[in-house]
Amino acid sequence: MTEGVWAAPGRVNLIGEHTDYNDGLVLPFALPHTVVATAARRSDGVLRLRSANEPGGAVELRVRDLAPGHGPRGWTDYPAGVHWALSTAGHRLGGADLSFESAVPAGAGLSSSAALEVATALALNDLYGLGLDRPGLALLCRRAENEYVGAPVGIMDQTASACCTAGHALYLDTRDLSRRPIPLDPGAHGLTLLVVDTRVRHAHSGGEYAGRRAGCEAAAVALGVPALRDIGPAGLPDALERLPDPRARALVRHVVTENARVERVADALVSGALPAVGPLLTESHTSLRDDFRVSCPELDLVVESSLVAGALGARMTGGGFGGSAIVLTESVGAEAVTAAVESAFASASYEPPVIFAAKASEGARRLA
Ligand code: GLA
């Protein structure tokens, strides 16, 4: 028996990359692609998980046995981790049947994991009348991912999936979690924002992501600040001088300049100066490629080939090491940009990319 149906979207991050675990600024928006969860309570203390996207049928777990590191390692860790995080936070909830169907491409840098977590959290919140608000659910989803799944991610993706609104990007200050919706409608300005999934797959439980995060935290300690967020553009030259290690200097330079770019993109969106966003996207990519070193040849090729074809700007989006890039182009040039990226990929003998126009969509919601 079904008691309800919930949907939570994947996201694209417009700008503000690798800033969220530095207490910094981010500007994501929700995709129309969602994870749909069909759910019902169970009275026998069993969490029964099924996904139309995963082979192998249903997995049954006893809720009282859920603990980090004790589950089967795989996709079920995300919903099981959310149940664990809710219970660990003191909420009373029993078992559930949860069936998922995802239209968010996995490993594409579009937050399929956060969508799965938020769909689970919203379903359990409603089914058990927990009364948590969206930002509260996002925090528990991050806890599930950090502690149960073991991926040291920040708060951006879960908040984007839980809190975004249609037609807007979400300006999020990850220090105090204040949020502001900012209108994002490229079409109204004759522009198109393309998402290019390189189909190079990545995972953030791997060492590279954790290594960047640890590098940022060590640099903050060396500089005597709580987080790199506390270094503003004016303090950057001095901070760089005080760090002997060139790799630490590069991490700091990225985070500080990226936070400033988020502000500038937000200002451009608010004042309707959308084309001005393009060069800031490209600057972000250069910084992620050269200073933060989280790009890859396929992402770089999207950026290079789209700019040559006349795009206004482009950058990798999400954690990097594969996944997707975004490209801002005049709508009249979108076909030429798409063709140029496809042909560059073919010439390099890369897998054909998947390209679609992004539309800022609704955050998580109950469907039935
Ligand atoms: C992943 C993480 C986010 C964020 C981005 C990089 O998507 O889940 O928390 O750190 O990488 O900006």
mmCIF file of N, CA and C in Angstrom, residues 257-348:
data_model
loop_
_atom_site.group_PDB
_atom_site.id
_atom_site.type_symbol
_atom_site.label_atom_id
_atom_site.label_comp_id
_atom_site.label_asym_id
_atom_site.label_seq_id
_atom_site.Cartn_x
_atom_site.Cartn_y
_atom_site.Cartn_z
ATOM 1 N N THR A 257 38.792 33.894 -4.375
ATOM 2 C CA THR A 257 38.304 34.524 -5.615
ATOM 3 C C THR A 257 36.927 33.982 -5.991
ATOM 4 N N GLU A 258 36.674 32.707 -5.686
ATOM 5 C CA GLU A 258 35.381 32.106 -6.040
ATOM 6 C C GLU A 258 34.250 32.735 -5.221
ATOM 7 N N ASN A 259 34.478 32.952 -3.938
ATOM 8 C CA ASN A 259 33.451 33.617 -3.131
ATOM 9 C C ASN A 259 33.116 34.987 -3.719
ATOM 10 N N ALA A 260 34.143 35.708 -4.155
ATOM 11 C CA ALA A 260 33.910 37.041 -4.734
ATOM 12 C C ALA A 260 33.127 36.915 -6.045
ATOM 13 N N ARG A 261 33.418 35.860 -6.816
ATOM 14 C CA ARG A 261 32.670 35.674 -8.080
ATOM 15 C C ARG A 261 31.191 35.376 -7.816
ATOM 16 N N VAL A 262 30.902 34.645 -6.761
ATOM 17 C CA VAL A 262 29.486 34.365 -6.441
ATOM 18 C C VAL A 262 28.744 35.689 -6.229
ATOM 19 N N GLU A 263 29.364 36.578 -5.464
ATOM 20 C CA GLU A 263 28.741 37.893 -5.214
ATOM 21 C C GLU A 263 28.504 38.625 -6.534
ATOM 22 N N ARG A 264 29.502 38.581 -7.400
ATOM 23 C CA ARG A 264 29.391 39.333 -8.652
ATOM 24 C C ARG A 264 28.331 38.721 -9.572
ATOM 25 N N VAL A 265 28.242 37.395 -9.600
ATOM 26 C CA VAL A 265 27.204 36.758 -10.425
ATOM 27 C C VAL A 265 25.825 37.086 -9.858
ATOM 28 N N ALA A 266 25.685 37.020 -8.534
ATOM 29 C CA ALA A 266 24.393 37.328 -7.918
ATOM 30 C C ALA A 266 23.988 38.763 -8.258
ATOM 31 N N ASP A 267 24.943 39.699 -8.166
ATOM 32 C CA ASP A 267 24.645 41.104 -8.499
ATOM 33 C C ASP A 267 24.219 41.235 -9.957
ATOM 34 N N ALA A 268 24.935 40.534 -10.847
ATOM 35 C CA ALA A 268 24.612 40.610 -12.283
ATOM 36 C C ALA A 268 23.201 40.076 -12.536
ATOM 37 N N LEU A 269 22.831 38.996 -11.852
ATOM 38 C CA LEU A 269 21.486 38.423 -12.054
ATOM 39 C C LEU A 269 20.429 39.398 -11.557
ATOM 40 N N VAL A 270 20.685 39.982 -10.394
ATOM 41 C CA VAL A 270 19.694 40.892 -9.813
ATOM 42 C C VAL A 270 19.508 42.120 -10.696
ATOM 43 N N SER A 271 20.604 42.593 -11.289
ATOM 44 C CA SER A 271 20.479 43.812 -12.107
ATOM 45 C C SER A 271 20.136 43.483 -13.564
ATOM 46 N N GLY A 272 19.890 42.227 -13.854
ATOM 47 C CA GLY A 272 19.475 41.839 -15.210
ATOM 48 C C GLY A 272 20.615 41.850 -16.224
ATOM 49 N N ALA A 273 21.866 41.890 -15.725
ATOM 50 C CA ALA A 273 23.027 41.925 -16.637
ATOM 51 C C ALA A 273 23.540 40.501 -16.887
ATOM 52 N N LEU A 274 22.670 39.656 -17.435
ATOM 53 C CA LEU A 274 23.032 38.237 -17.565
ATOM 54 C C LEU A 274 24.280 37.949 -18.393
ATOM 55 N N PRO A 275 24.492 38.662 -19.507
ATOM 56 C CA PRO A 275 25.696 38.330 -20.285
ATOM 57 C C PRO A 275 26.980 38.504 -19.475
ATOM 58 N N ALA A 276 26.957 39.409 -18.477
ATOM 59 C CA ALA A 276 28.152 39.639 -17.645
ATOM 60 C C ALA A 276 28.517 38.401 -16.818
ATOM 61 N N VAL A 277 27.565 37.476 -16.685
ATOM 62 C CA VAL A 277 27.832 36.253 -15.927
ATOM 63 C C VAL A 277 28.833 35.366 -16.669
ATOM 64 N N GLY A 278 28.803 35.421 -18.011
ATOM 65 C CA GLY A 278 29.621 34.513 -18.829
ATOM 66 C C GLY A 278 31.090 34.501 -18.448
ATOM 67 N N PRO A 279 31.788 35.660 -18.498
ATOM 68 C CA PRO A 279 33.214 35.662 -18.178
ATOM 69 C C PRO A 279 33.514 35.211 -16.746
ATOM 70 N N LEU A 280 32.575 35.430 -15.829
ATOM 71 C CA LEU A 280 32.800 34.988 -14.452
ATOM 72 C C LEU A 280 32.764 33.459 -14.363
ATOM 73 N N LEU A 281 31.900 32.849 -15.179
ATOM 74 C CA LEU A 281 31.877 31.380 -15.221
ATOM 75 C C LEU A 281 33.221 30.859 -15.715
ATOM 76 N N THR A 282 33.733 31.482 -16.780
ATOM 77 C CA THR A 282 35.001 31.015 -17.348
ATOM 78 C C THR A 282 36.156 31.226 -16.365
ATOM 79 N N GLU A 283 36.146 32.367 -15.660
ATOM 80 C CA GLU A 283 37.183 32.605 -14.627
ATOM 81 C C GLU A 283 37.117 31.530 -13.543
ATOM 82 N N SER A 284 35.902 31.156 -13.180
ATOM 83 C CA SER A 284 35.734 30.107 -12.168
ATOM 84 C C SER A 284 36.358 28.809 -12.670
ATOM 85 N N HIS A 285 36.126 28.498 -13.934
ATOM 86 C CA HIS A 285 36.681 27.254 -14.472
ATOM 87 C C HIS A 285 38.212 27.278 -14.447
ATOM 88 N N THR A 286 38.773 28.387 -14.873
ATOM 89 C CA THR A 286 40.236 28.492 -14.906
ATOM 90 C C THR A 286 40.804 28.285 -13.503
ATOM 91 N N SER A 287 40.143 28.876 -12.523
ATOM 92 C CA SER A 287 40.582 28.757 -11.139
ATOM 93 C C SER A 287 40.465 27.303 -10.643
ATOM 94 N N LEU A 288 39.376 26.639 -11.004
ATOM 95 C CA LEU A 288 39.182 25.240 -10.601
ATOM 96 C C LEU A 288 40.174 24.318 -11.309
ATOM 97 N N ARG A 289 40.504 24.674 -12.536
ATOM 98 C CA ARG A 289 41.439 23.839 -13.321
ATOM 99 C C ARG A 289 42.876 24.029 -12.830
ATOM 100 N N ASP A 290 43.297 25.286 -12.683
ATOM 101 C CA ASP A 290 44.715 25.550 -12.432
ATOM 102 C C ASP A 290 45.064 25.627 -10.949
ATOM 103 N N ASP A 291 44.177 26.228 -10.156
ATOM 104 C CA ASP A 291 44.485 26.386 -8.732
ATOM 105 C C ASP A 291 43.928 25.241 -7.886
ATOM 106 N N PHE A 292 42.661 24.896 -8.100
ATOM 107 C CA PHE A 292 42.057 23.867 -7.246
ATOM 108 C C PHE A 292 42.308 22.463 -7.801
ATOM 109 N N ARG A 293 42.609 22.402 -9.106
ATOM 110 C CA ARG A 293 42.983 21.157 -9.796
ATOM 111 C C ARG A 293 41.944 20.040 -9.615
ATOM 112 N N VAL A 294 40.684 20.366 -9.969
ATOM 113 C CA VAL A 294 39.623 19.361 -9.908
ATOM 114 C C VAL A 294 38.935 19.166 -11.258
ATOM 115 N N SER A 295 39.525 19.736 -12.324
ATOM 116 C CA SER A 295 38.916 19.524 -13.639
ATOM 117 C C SER A 295 39.492 18.246 -14.261
ATOM 118 N N CYS A 296 39.163 18.011 -15.495
ATOM 119 C CA CYS A 296 39.712 16.869 -16.223
ATOM 120 C C CYS A 296 39.695 17.256 -17.709
ATOM 121 N N PRO A 297 40.399 16.531 -18.569
ATOM 122 C CA PRO A 297 40.504 16.941 -19.970
ATOM 123 C C PRO A 297 39.149 17.112 -20.660
ATOM 124 N N GLU A 298 38.183 16.256 -20.315
ATOM 125 C CA GLU A 298 36.877 16.339 -20.979
ATOM 126 C C GLU A 298 36.159 17.634 -20.588
ATOM 127 N N LEU A 299 36.220 17.996 -19.292
ATOM 128 C CA LEU A 299 35.581 19.243 -18.858
ATOM 129 C C LEU A 299 36.274 20.441 -19.496
ATOM 130 N N ASP A 300 37.597 20.396 -19.553
ATOM 131 C CA ASP A 300 38.333 21.504 -20.176
ATOM 132 C C ASP A 300 37.950 21.639 -21.649
ATOM 133 N N LEU A 301 37.739 20.500 -22.291
ATOM 134 C CA LEU A 301 37.399 20.552 -23.718
ATOM 135 C C LEU A 301 36.007 21.165 -23.936
ATOM 136 N N VAL A 302 35.064 20.891 -23.042
ATOM 137 C CA VAL A 302 33.741 21.533 -23.150
ATOM 138 C C VAL A 302 33.915 23.044 -23.109
ATOM 139 N N VAL A 303 34.701 23.499 -22.147
ATOM 140 C CA VAL A 303 34.877 24.945 -21.966
ATOM 141 C C VAL A 303 35.570 25.544 -23.190
ATOM 142 N N GLU A 304 36.699 24.944 -23.586
ATOM 143 C CA GLU A 304 37.447 25.498 -24.722
ATOM 144 C C GLU A 304 36.616 25.508 -25.992
ATOM 145 N N SER A 305 35.985 24.373 -26.317
ATOM 146 C CA SER A 305 35.290 24.282 -27.612
ATOM 147 C C SER A 305 34.042 25.164 -27.632
ATOM 148 N N SER A 306 33.377 25.316 -26.491
ATOM 149 C CA SER A 306 32.173 26.152 -26.506
ATOM 150 C C SER A 306 32.551 27.632 -26.621
ATOM 151 N N LEU A 307 33.659 28.024 -25.986
ATOM 152 C CA LEU A 307 34.089 29.430 -26.090
ATOM 153 C C LEU A 307 34.507 29.756 -27.523
ATOM 154 N N VAL A 308 35.227 28.828 -28.152
ATOM 155 C CA VAL A 308 35.631 29.046 -29.548
ATOM 156 C C VAL A 308 34.389 29.201 -30.432
ATOM 157 N N ALA A 309 33.321 28.453 -30.078
ATOM 158 C CA ALA A 309 32.094 28.516 -30.886
ATOM 159 C C ALA A 309 31.219 29.718 -30.520
ATOM 160 N N GLY A 310 31.715 30.586 -29.639
ATOM 161 C CA GLY A 310 30.988 31.829 -29.383
ATOM 162 C C GLY A 310 30.212 31.885 -28.090
ATOM 163 N N ALA A 311 30.358 30.874 -27.211
ATOM 164 C CA ALA A 311 29.638 30.926 -25.928
ATOM 165 C C ALA A 311 30.131 32.116 -25.105
ATOM 166 N N LEU A 312 29.260 32.607 -24.207
ATOM 167 C CA LEU A 312 29.620 33.753 -23.362
ATOM 168 C C LEU A 312 30.504 33.347 -22.187
ATOM 169 N N GLY A 313 30.406 32.076 -21.809
ATOM 170 C CA GLY A 313 31.207 31.600 -20.691
ATOM 171 C C GLY A 313 30.876 30.145 -20.408
ATOM 172 N N ALA A 314 31.767 29.455 -19.710
ATOM 173 C CA ALA A 314 31.528 28.044 -19.393
ATOM 174 C C ALA A 314 32.406 27.632 -18.235
ATOM 175 N N ARG A 315 31.935 26.638 -17.502
ATOM 176 C CA ARG A 315 32.713 26.105 -16.378
ATOM 177 C C ARG A 315 32.263 24.706 -16.019
ATOM 178 N N MET A 316 33.162 23.971 -15.362
ATOM 179 C CA MET A 316 32.728 22.717 -14.754
ATOM 180 C C MET A 316 31.778 23.042 -13.617
ATOM 181 N N THR A 317 30.870 22.117 -13.276
ATOM 182 C CA THR A 317 29.953 22.339 -12.158
ATOM 183 C C THR A 317 29.979 21.106 -11.258
ATOM 184 N N GLY A 318 29.816 21.323 -9.949
ATOM 185 C CA GLY A 318 29.875 20.209 -9.003
ATOM 186 C C GLY A 318 31.302 19.944 -8.567
ATOM 187 N N GLY A 319 31.507 18.775 -7.982
ATOM 188 C CA GLY A 319 32.791 18.466 -7.370
ATOM 189 C C GLY A 319 33.951 18.341 -8.335
ATOM 190 N N GLY A 320 33.671 17.949 -9.585
ATOM 191 C CA GLY A 320 34.725 17.849 -10.583
ATOM 192 C C GLY A 320 35.238 16.431 -10.767
ATOM 193 N N PHE A 321 36.423 16.299 -11.361
ATOM 194 C CA PHE A 321 37.023 15.001 -11.708
ATOM 195 C C PHE A 321 36.132 14.222 -12.674
ATOM 196 N N GLY A 322 35.361 14.945 -13.483
ATOM 197 C CA GLY A 322 34.366 14.309 -14.359
ATOM 198 C C GLY A 322 33.048 15.004 -14.142
ATOM 199 N N GLY A 323 31.950 14.366 -14.551
ATOM 200 C CA GLY A 323 30.651 14.987 -14.366
ATOM 201 C C GLY A 323 30.353 16.006 -15.452
ATOM 202 N N SER A 324 29.723 17.116 -15.053
ATOM 203 C CA SER A 324 29.147 18.033 -16.051
ATOM 204 C C SER A 324 29.796 19.411 -16.032
ATOM 205 N N ALA A 325 29.640 20.081 -17.180
ATOM 206 C CA ALA A 325 29.996 21.499 -17.301
ATOM 207 C C ALA A 325 28.727 22.257 -17.671
ATOM 208 N N ILE A 326 28.737 23.580 -17.429
ATOM 209 C CA ILE A 326 27.643 24.420 -17.904
ATOM 210 C C ILE A 326 28.197 25.441 -18.883
ATOM 211 N N VAL A 327 27.363 25.814 -19.832
ATOM 212 C CA VAL A 327 27.771 26.752 -20.875
ATOM 213 C C VAL A 327 26.671 27.798 -21.021
ATOM 214 N N LEU A 328 27.043 29.082 -20.917
ATOM 215 C CA LEU A 328 26.076 30.165 -21.147
ATOM 216 C C LEU A 328 26.287 30.696 -22.559
ATOM 217 N N THR A 329 25.219 30.675 -23.346
ATOM 218 C CA THR A 329 25.340 31.098 -24.742
ATOM 219 C C THR A 329 24.111 31.909 -25.155
ATOM 220 N N GLU A 330 24.291 32.754 -26.171
ATOM 221 C CA GLU A 330 23.113 33.372 -26.799
ATOM 222 C C GLU A 330 22.255 32.220 -27.318
ATOM 223 N N SER A 331 20.930 32.315 -27.168
ATOM 224 C CA SER A 331 20.077 31.205 -27.624
ATOM 225 C C SER A 331 20.252 30.953 -29.119
ATOM 226 N N VAL A 332 20.455 32.021 -29.902
ATOM 227 C CA VAL A 332 20.621 31.814 -31.351
ATOM 228 C C VAL A 332 21.885 31.011 -31.667
ATOM 229 N N GLY A 333 22.856 31.034 -30.754
ATOM 230 C CA GLY A 333 24.108 30.303 -30.995
ATOM 231 C C GLY A 333 24.150 28.935 -30.330
ATOM 232 N N ALA A 334 23.060 28.554 -29.637
ATOM 233 C CA ALA A 334 23.109 27.320 -28.833
ATOM 234 C C ALA A 334 23.343 26.074 -29.684
ATOM 235 N N GLU A 335 22.748 26.066 -30.866
ATOM 236 C CA GLU A 335 22.936 24.878 -31.720
ATOM 237 C C GLU A 335 24.373 24.767 -32.182
ATOM 238 N N ALA A 336 24.966 25.900 -32.559
ATOM 239 C CA ALA A 336 26.356 25.895 -33.028
ATOM 240 C C ALA A 336 27.293 25.471 -31.898
ATOM 241 N N VAL A 337 27.023 25.943 -30.673
ATOM 242 C CA VAL A 337 27.856 25.573 -29.533
ATOM 243 C C VAL A 337 27.735 24.068 -29.285
ATOM 244 N N THR A 338 26.499 23.566 -29.304
ATOM 245 C CA THR A 338 26.276 22.134 -29.092
ATOM 246 C C THR A 338 27.044 21.323 -30.128
ATOM 247 N N ALA A 339 26.933 21.733 -31.382
ATOM 248 C CA ALA A 339 27.608 20.991 -32.458
ATOM 249 C C ALA A 339 29.127 21.049 -32.277
ATOM 250 N N ALA A 340 29.636 22.203 -31.840
ATOM 251 C CA ALA A 340 31.087 22.349 -31.679
ATOM 252 C C ALA A 340 31.602 21.432 -30.556
ATOM 253 N N VAL A 341 30.859 21.371 -29.459
ATOM 254 C CA VAL A 341 31.287 20.511 -28.349
ATOM 255 C C VAL A 341 31.231 19.048 -28.791
ATOM 256 N N GLU A 342 30.140 18.687 -29.470
ATOM 257 C CA GLU A 342 30.024 17.287 -29.918
ATOM 258 C C GLU A 342 31.160 16.927 -30.863
ATOM 259 N N SER A 343 31.464 17.841 -31.767
ATOM 260 C CA SER A 343 32.504 17.505 -32.735
ATOM 261 C C SER A 343 33.886 17.479 -32.077
ATOM 262 N N ALA A 344 34.128 18.357 -31.096
ATOM 263 C CA ALA A 344 35.406 18.302 -30.379
ATOM 264 C C ALA A 344 35.546 16.968 -29.635
ATOM 265 N N PHE A 345 34.453 16.491 -29.049
ATOM 266 C CA PHE A 345 34.499 15.206 -28.337
ATOM 267 C C PHE A 345 34.776 14.066 -29.322
ATOM 268 N N ALA A 346 34.110 14.133 -30.479
ATOM 269 C CA ALA A 346 34.323 13.071 -31.478
ATOM 270 C C ALA A 346 35.783 13.072 -31.936
ATOM 271 N N SER A 347 36.344 14.269 -32.182
ATOM 272 C CA SER A 347 37.740 14.343 -32.644
ATOM 273 C C SER A 347 38.706 13.797 -31.598
ATOM 274 N N ALA A 348 38.362 13.992 -30.328
ATOM 275 C CA ALA A 348 39.246 13.504 -29.265
ATOM 276 C C ALA A 348 38.969 12.041 -28.923
#
